[in-house]
Amino acid sequence: MSKLVRFFFAIILVSAVLFYTVHELNNSEGYSGRNTLTIYNWGDYIDPQLIKRFEKETGVKVIYETFDSNEAMLTKIEQGGTTYDIAIPSEYMIDKMRKERLLIPLDHSKLPNLHYIDKRFMDLPFDEDNKYSVPYFWGTVGIVYNSKMLGGKKITSWNDLWDSDLRNKILLIDGAREVMGMGLNSLGYSLNDTNHNHLHQAKRKLDLLTPNIKAIVGDESRLLLENEEASIGLVWSGVASEIMSENKNLEYAVPKEGSNLWFDNMVIPKTAKNIKAAHKFINFMLDPKIAAKNAEYVNYSTPNKHALSYMPKGTVNDERFYPSPELTRKLEVYENLGKKNLAYYNELFLEFKMHRK
Amino acid sequence: MNNKITQNLYLLPYALWIVLFVIAPLLLVLYYSFFDIEGHFSLMNYMNFFTPVYMKMAFSSFWYAFLITFISLIFAYPTAYLLTKTRHKQLWLLLIIVPSWINLLLKAYAFLGIFGTKGIANSFLEAIGVGSKQILFTDFSFIFVSVYIFIPFMILPIFNSLNEMNPSLLDAANDLGASKWTTFRRVIFPLTINGVKSGCQVVFIPALSLFMLTRLIAGNRVITLGTAIEQHFLVTRDWGMGSTIAVFLIIIMFLIMSVTGNRKRGV
């Protein structure tokens, strides 16, 4: 019995010491505890130094949490019980959240830096007049491949992946829209297609790809491609640019049949408690120098036109990561297909994953 | 009279716990399972479940959970037996339990490195002349890592029941002329059957709904019902279908518990 009491006492003591330390640390850095800003973002999607700098400049303490899919983020915001002040969803999700009244309109007078954003990325169909969202990063979905491991072979189209030489070499993203989109694009259909016949054709085509697939993974794909565990991967452009700087044998291609063009924007969800600090943060991130620094850390393409002049010429002029408007015109943005169609996409994707070699 | 009131008072925390955290969630899961994706009341989810896709998934969940449990048992029983024979058994037992203190995700990531093309496992295979093999993202790696993660939970109950066994029973068996194998079959194993049963339950039930390892270690080449539940709750947000699968799993678990559970003595 006395042992048990001692055990509980020790736990309480350790908790108290930890609590006190946190409190002291916060005080020494000048945080009052009430003035906080909770950011809900994708993993590894901001330069941590910028958060420190924002805290120092404004005295607002930042709490940073991450998610790994738009849907997971939506579930958490919808269910309530969270106090996210800033979230960074993708375009189709912004459209959905806007319609479900989960977003707070932005006060443009508090965002003087907004004019630095390239007009090309403003006023897009998923959020006209940028009433609810401000561009953060943009990019494409494409194929990263290791030209050395493939013996100098080049990959330029989706259909190249069905080559029987590529047995057990391909890593896919564990995302229904990305993978089904690849199947649809390879057949010449739109990646927003909802025709059941077309979707079935795409699924059957994907089944044929099974022998070439090594694994269907999440964020670990960057590690596996960088370490040459696999030679081909379906990835987002930022992942490609990040691992390409680590491994010189890697190449990136946006397939010629077309692919996905995406935008991640900053929004203030309904759960926000500190709307003032949220505007401050958005404006801070729009500053060209800050945006440039962030883009160099994250490796995705910044929509901030003025930030480009603070970045290396080699990066900015790289058509693979900063494709011109002529090139992006061929790409498609995901549309919000509605719950029922999305469920159908997922049903087929699940069936595809079940298909054995 | 007074005694009865205090007795009921003692019952209160238990009753509250059961109602709030066991019965209410189960009813909620059951309730949600009757709604389709549009939020209309329907039995569609149950009809959907009995289609080849989900049946295949249910089968593979069972098959892999069975393999994981069976292999764990094969390795755990002799290990537990050996442990009871060692001098510092508590220390050895502790060493087996220590890995279960480490976060599951960390262990899974470690195996990504070990089983990689340039990992330790492949270096070893090359050194002994077998040559490099694809280990990661195979059935083998999935089962190996799962067994590695679950085996402490199999060893513990078996160890406890072996440890509690009265050694004089073995002497008695020996004196009566039983061979070693007969002693094991007629004395040791029947006396430790409860440990084996609870070990199997503790391993089989979580193994049935494994989901994270299926992606990390098996690269989604193994799809279990756990994967489907995760996808329905987080991606499609079709809570109805997710709940239906959960209801099915709960029913199966009850069945397993009642089959492997303790029957009354003397019956």
Coordinates of N, CA and C in Angstrom, one line a residue, chain A residues 41-158:
Chain A
N41 N -1.5 22.7 -39.5 CA -0.8 22.6 -40.8 C -0.4 21.2 -41.1
W42 N 0.0 21.0 -42.4 CA 0.6 19.8 -42.8 C 2.0 19.6 -42.1
G43 N 2.4 18.4 -42.0 CA 3.7 18.1 -41.4 C 4.8 18.7 -42.2
D44 N 5.8 19.3 -41.5 CA 7.0 19.9 -42.1 C 6.7 20.9 -43.2
Y45 N 5.8 21.8 -42.9 CA 5.3 22.6 -44.0 C 5.5 24.1 -43.7
I46 N 6.4 24.4 -42.8 CA 6.8 25.8 -42.5 C 8.2 25.8 -41.9
D47 N 8.9 26.8 -42.1 CA 10.2 27.0 -41.5 C 10.1 27.3 -40.0
P48 N 10.5 26.4 -39.1 CA 10.3 26.6 -37.7 C 10.9 27.9 -37.2
Q49 N 11.9 28.4 -37.9 CA 12.5 29.7 -37.4 C 11.6 30.8 -37.6
L50 N 10.7 30.7 -38.6 CA 9.7 31.8 -38.9 C 8.7 31.9 -37.7
I51 N 8.4 30.7 -37.2 CA 7.4 30.7 -36.0 C 8.1 31.5 -34.9
K52 N 9.4 31.2 -34.6 CA 10.1 31.8 -33.5 C 10.1 33.3 -33.8
R53 N 10.4 33.7 -35.0 CA 10.5 35.1 -35.4 C 9.1 35.8 -35.2
F54 N 8.0 35.1 -35.6 CA 6.7 35.7 -35.4 C 6.4 35.9 -33.9
E55 N 6.8 34.9 -33.1 CA 6.6 35.0 -31.7 C 7.3 36.2 -31.1
K56 N 8.5 36.4 -31.5 CA 9.4 37.5 -31.0 C 8.8 38.8 -31.4
E57 N 8.4 38.9 -32.7 CA 7.9 40.2 -33.2 C 6.6 40.6 -32.6
T58 N 5.7 39.6 -32.3 CA 4.4 40.0 -31.9 C 4.0 39.7 -30.4
G59 N 4.9 38.8 -29.8 CA 4.6 38.4 -28.4 C 3.5 37.4 -28.3
V60 N 3.1 36.9 -29.5 CA 2.0 35.8 -29.5 C 2.7 34.5 -29.4
K61 N 2.2 33.6 -28.5 CA 2.8 32.3 -28.4 C 2.1 31.4 -29.4
V62 N 2.9 30.7 -30.2 CA 2.3 29.8 -31.3 C 2.3 28.4 -30.8
I63 N 1.1 27.8 -31.0 CA 1.0 26.3 -30.8 C 0.8 25.7 -32.1
Y64 N 1.7 24.7 -32.5 CA 1.7 24.2 -33.8 C 1.3 22.8 -33.8
E65 N 0.3 22.4 -34.6 CA -0.2 21.0 -34.7 C -0.3 20.6 -36.2
T66 N -0.1 19.4 -36.4 CA -0.1 18.9 -37.9 C -1.1 17.9 -38.2
F67 N -1.5 17.8 -39.5 CA -2.3 16.7 -40.0 C -1.7 16.1 -41.2
D68 N -2.2 15.0 -41.6 CA -1.6 14.4 -42.8 C -2.6 14.2 -44.0
S69 N -3.9 14.6 -43.8 CA -4.8 14.7 -45.0 C -5.8 15.7 -44.7
N70 N -6.3 16.3 -45.8 CA -7.3 17.3 -45.7 C -8.6 16.8 -45.0
E71 N -8.9 15.5 -45.2 CA -10.1 14.9 -44.6 C -9.9 14.8 -43.1
A72 N -8.7 14.4 -42.7 CA -8.4 14.3 -41.2 C -8.6 15.7 -40.6
M73 N -8.1 16.7 -41.3 CA -8.2 18.1 -40.8 C -9.7 18.5 -40.6
L74 N -10.4 18.2 -41.7 CA -11.8 18.6 -41.7 C -12.6 17.9 -40.5
T75 N -12.3 16.6 -40.3 CA -13.0 15.9 -39.2 C -12.7 16.6 -37.9
K76 N -11.5 17.0 -37.7 CA -11.1 17.6 -36.4 C -11.8 18.9 -36.2
I77 N -11.9 19.7 -37.3 CA -12.5 21.0 -37.2 C -14.0 20.9 -37.0
E78 N -14.6 20.0 -37.8 CA -16.0 19.8 -37.7 C -16.5 19.3 -36.3
Q79 N -15.7 18.4 -35.7 CA -16.1 17.9 -34.5 C -16.0 18.8 -33.3
G80 N -15.3 20.0 -33.5 CA -15.2 21.0 -32.5 C -14.3 20.5 -31.4
G81 N -14.3 21.2 -30.3 CA -13.4 20.8 -29.2 C -11.9 21.2 -29.5
T82 N -11.7 21.8 -30.6 CA -10.4 22.3 -31.0 C -10.4 23.8 -31.1
T83 N -9.2 24.5 -31.0 CA -9.2 25.9 -31.0 C -8.2 26.4 -32.1
Y84 N -8.3 25.8 -33.3 CA -7.4 26.2 -34.3 C -7.7 27.6 -34.8
D85 N -6.7 28.5 -34.9 CA -6.9 29.8 -35.3 C -6.5 29.9 -36.8
I86 N -5.6 29.1 -37.3 CA -5.2 29.1 -38.7 C -5.2 27.6 -39.1
A87 N -5.7 27.3 -40.3 CA -5.5 26.0 -40.9 C -5.1 26.2 -42.4
I88 N -4.4 25.2 -43.0 CA -3.9 25.3 -44.3 C -4.4 24.2 -45.2
P89 N -5.7 24.2 -45.6 CA -6.3 23.1 -46.4 C -6.0 23.4 -47.9
S90 N -6.3 22.4 -48.7 CA -6.2 22.5 -50.2 C -7.5 23.0 -50.8
E91 N -7.4 23.4 -52.1 CA -8.5 24.1 -52.7 C -9.8 23.5 -52.6
Y92 N -9.9 22.1 -52.9 CA -11.3 21.5 -53.0 C -11.9 21.5 -51.6
M93 N -11.0 21.4 -50.6 CA -11.4 21.3 -49.2 C -11.9 22.7 -48.7
I94 N -11.2 23.8 -49.3 CA -11.7 25.1 -48.9 C -13.1 25.4 -49.5
D95 N -13.3 24.9 -50.7 CA -14.6 25.0 -51.3 C -15.7 24.3 -50.4
K96 N -15.3 23.2 -49.9 CA -16.3 22.4 -49.1 C -16.5 23.1 -47.7
M97 N -15.4 23.5 -47.1 CA -15.5 24.2 -45.8 C -16.3 25.5 -45.9
R98 N -16.1 26.2 -47.0 CA -16.8 27.4 -47.2 C -18.3 27.2 -47.3
K99 N -18.6 26.1 -48.0 CA -20.1 25.8 -48.2 C -20.7 25.3 -46.9
E100 N -19.9 24.6 -46.1 CA -20.4 24.1 -44.8 C -20.3 25.1 -43.7
R101 N -19.9 26.4 -44.1 CA -19.8 27.5 -43.1 C -18.9 27.2 -42.0
L102 N -17.7 26.7 -42.3 CA -16.7 26.4 -41.3 C -15.6 27.4 -41.3
L103 N -15.7 28.4 -42.2 CA -14.6 29.4 -42.3 C -15.1 30.8 -41.9
I104 N -14.2 31.6 -41.4 CA -14.5 33.0 -41.0 C -13.9 33.9 -42.1
P105 N -14.8 34.8 -42.6 CA -14.3 35.7 -43.7 C -13.1 36.5 -43.3
L106 N -12.1 36.7 -44.2 CA -10.9 37.5 -43.9 C -11.2 39.0 -44.0
D107 N -10.5 39.7 -43.1 CA -10.6 41.2 -43.2 C -9.4 41.7 -44.0
H108 N -9.6 42.0 -45.3 CA -8.5 42.4 -46.1 C -7.8 43.6 -45.7
S109 N -8.4 44.5 -44.9 CA -7.8 45.7 -44.5 C -6.6 45.4 -43.5
K110 N -6.7 44.2 -42.9 CA -5.7 43.8 -42.0 C -4.6 43.0 -42.7
L111 N -4.7 42.9 -44.0 CA -3.7 42.1 -44.7 C -3.1 42.9 -45.8
P112 N -2.4 44.0 -45.4 CA -1.8 44.9 -46.5 C -0.8 44.2 -47.4
N113 N -0.2 43.1 -46.9 CA 0.8 42.4 -47.8 C 0.2 41.6 -48.9
L114 N -1.2 41.5 -48.9 CA -1.8 40.7 -49.9 C -1.5 41.0 -51.3
H115 N -1.1 42.3 -51.6 CA -0.9 42.7 -53.0 C 0.4 42.0 -53.6
Y116 N 1.2 41.4 -52.7 CA 2.5 40.8 -53.2 C 2.2 39.5 -53.9
I117 N 1.0 38.9 -53.7 CA 0.7 37.6 -54.3 C 0.4 37.8 -55.8
D118 N 0.9 36.9 -56.6 CA 0.8 36.9 -58.1 C -0.7 36.9 -58.4
K119 N -1.2 37.7 -59.3 CA -2.6 37.8 -59.7 C -3.1 36.5 -60.2
R120 N -2.2 35.7 -60.7 CA -2.5 34.4 -61.3 C -3.1 33.4 -60.2
F121 N -2.8 33.7 -59.0 CA -3.2 32.8 -57.9 C -4.3 33.3 -57.0
M122 N -4.8 34.5 -57.5 CA -5.9 35.2 -56.7 C -7.2 34.9 -57.4
D123 N -8.3 35.0 -56.6 CA -9.7 35.0 -57.2 C -9.9 33.7 -58.0
L124 N -9.5 32.6 -57.5 CA -9.8 31.3 -58.2 C -11.2 30.8 -57.8
P125 N -11.7 29.9 -58.7 CA -13.1 29.4 -58.5 C -13.4 28.9 -57.1
F126 N -12.5 28.3 -56.4 CA -12.8 27.7 -55.2 C -13.0 28.7 -54.1
D127 N -12.6 29.9 -54.3 CA -12.8 31.0 -53.3 C -12.7 32.3 -54.0
E128 N -13.8 32.8 -54.6 CA -13.8 34.0 -55.4 C -13.5 35.2 -54.5
D129 N -12.7 36.1 -55.1 CA -12.3 37.4 -54.3 C -11.5 37.1 -53.1
N130 N -11.1 35.8 -52.9 CA -10.3 35.4 -51.7 C -10.9 35.9 -50.4
K131 N -12.2 35.6 -50.4 CA -13.0 36.1 -49.3 C -12.6 35.3 -48.0
Y132 N -12.2 34.0 -48.2 CA -11.9 33.2 -47.0 C -10.4 32.7 -46.9
S133 N -9.7 32.9 -48.0 CA -8.4 32.2 -48.0 C -7.3 33.0 -48.8
V134 N -6.1 32.8 -48.4 CA -4.9 33.5 -48.9 C -3.9 32.4 -49.4
P135 N -3.4 32.5 -50.6 CA -2.5 31.4 -51.1 C -1.3 31.3 -50.2
Y136 N -0.9 30.0 -50.0 CA 0.3 29.7 -49.2 C 1.4 29.1 -50.0
F137 N 1.0 27.9 -50.6 CA 1.9 27.3 -51.6 C 1.1 26.7 -52.7
W138 N 1.8 26.4 -53.8 CA 1.1 25.7 -54.9 C 2.1 24.7 -55.5
G139 N 1.5 23.8 -56.3 CA 2.4 22.8 -56.9 C 1.6 21.8 -57.8
T140 N 2.3 20.8 -58.1 CA 1.7 19.8 -59.0 C 1.9 18.4 -58.4
V141 N 1.3 17.4 -59.1 CA 1.5 16.0 -58.8 C 2.2 15.4 -59.9
G142 N 3.3 14.6 -59.7 CA 4.0 14.1 -60.8 C 4.8 12.9 -60.4
I143 N 5.8 12.5 -61.3 CA 6.5 11.3 -61.0 C 8.0 11.7 -60.8
V144 N 8.5 11.2 -59.7 CA 9.9 11.3 -59.4 C 10.6 10.0 -59.7
Y145 N 11.7 10.0 -60.5 CA 12.3 8.8 -60.8 C 13.8 8.9 -60.7
N146 N 14.5 7.7 -60.5 CA 15.9 7.7 -60.3 C 16.5 7.2 -61.6
S147 N 17.0 8.2 -62.4 CA 17.5 7.8 -63.7 C 18.7 6.8 -63.7
K148 N 19.5 6.9 -62.6 CA 20.6 6.0 -62.6 C 20.1 4.5 -62.4
M149 N 19.2 4.4 -61.4 CA 18.7 3.0 -61.2 C 17.9 2.4 -62.3
L150 N 17.3 3.3 -63.2 CA 16.6 2.9 -64.3 C 17.4 2.8 -65.6
G151 N 18.7 3.0 -65.4 CA 19.7 2.9 -66.5 C 19.5 3.9 -67.6
G152 N 19.2 5.2 -67.1 CA 19.1 6.3 -68.0 C 17.7 6.4 -68.7
K153 N 16.8 5.6 -68.3 CA 15.4 5.6 -68.9 C 14.7 6.9 -68.5
K154 N 14.0 7.5 -69.4 CA 13.3 8.7 -69.1 C 11.8 8.4 -68.9
I155 N 11.1 9.1 -68.0 CA 9.7 8.9 -67.9 C 9.0 10.2 -68.2
T156 N 8.1 10.2 -69.1 CA 7.4 11.5 -69.5 C 5.9 11.4 -69.4
S157 N 5.4 10.2 -69.3 CA 3.9 10.1 -69.3 C 3.5 9.1 -68.3
W158 N 2.2 9.1 -67.9 CA 1.7 8.1 -67.0 C 1.8 6.7 -67.6

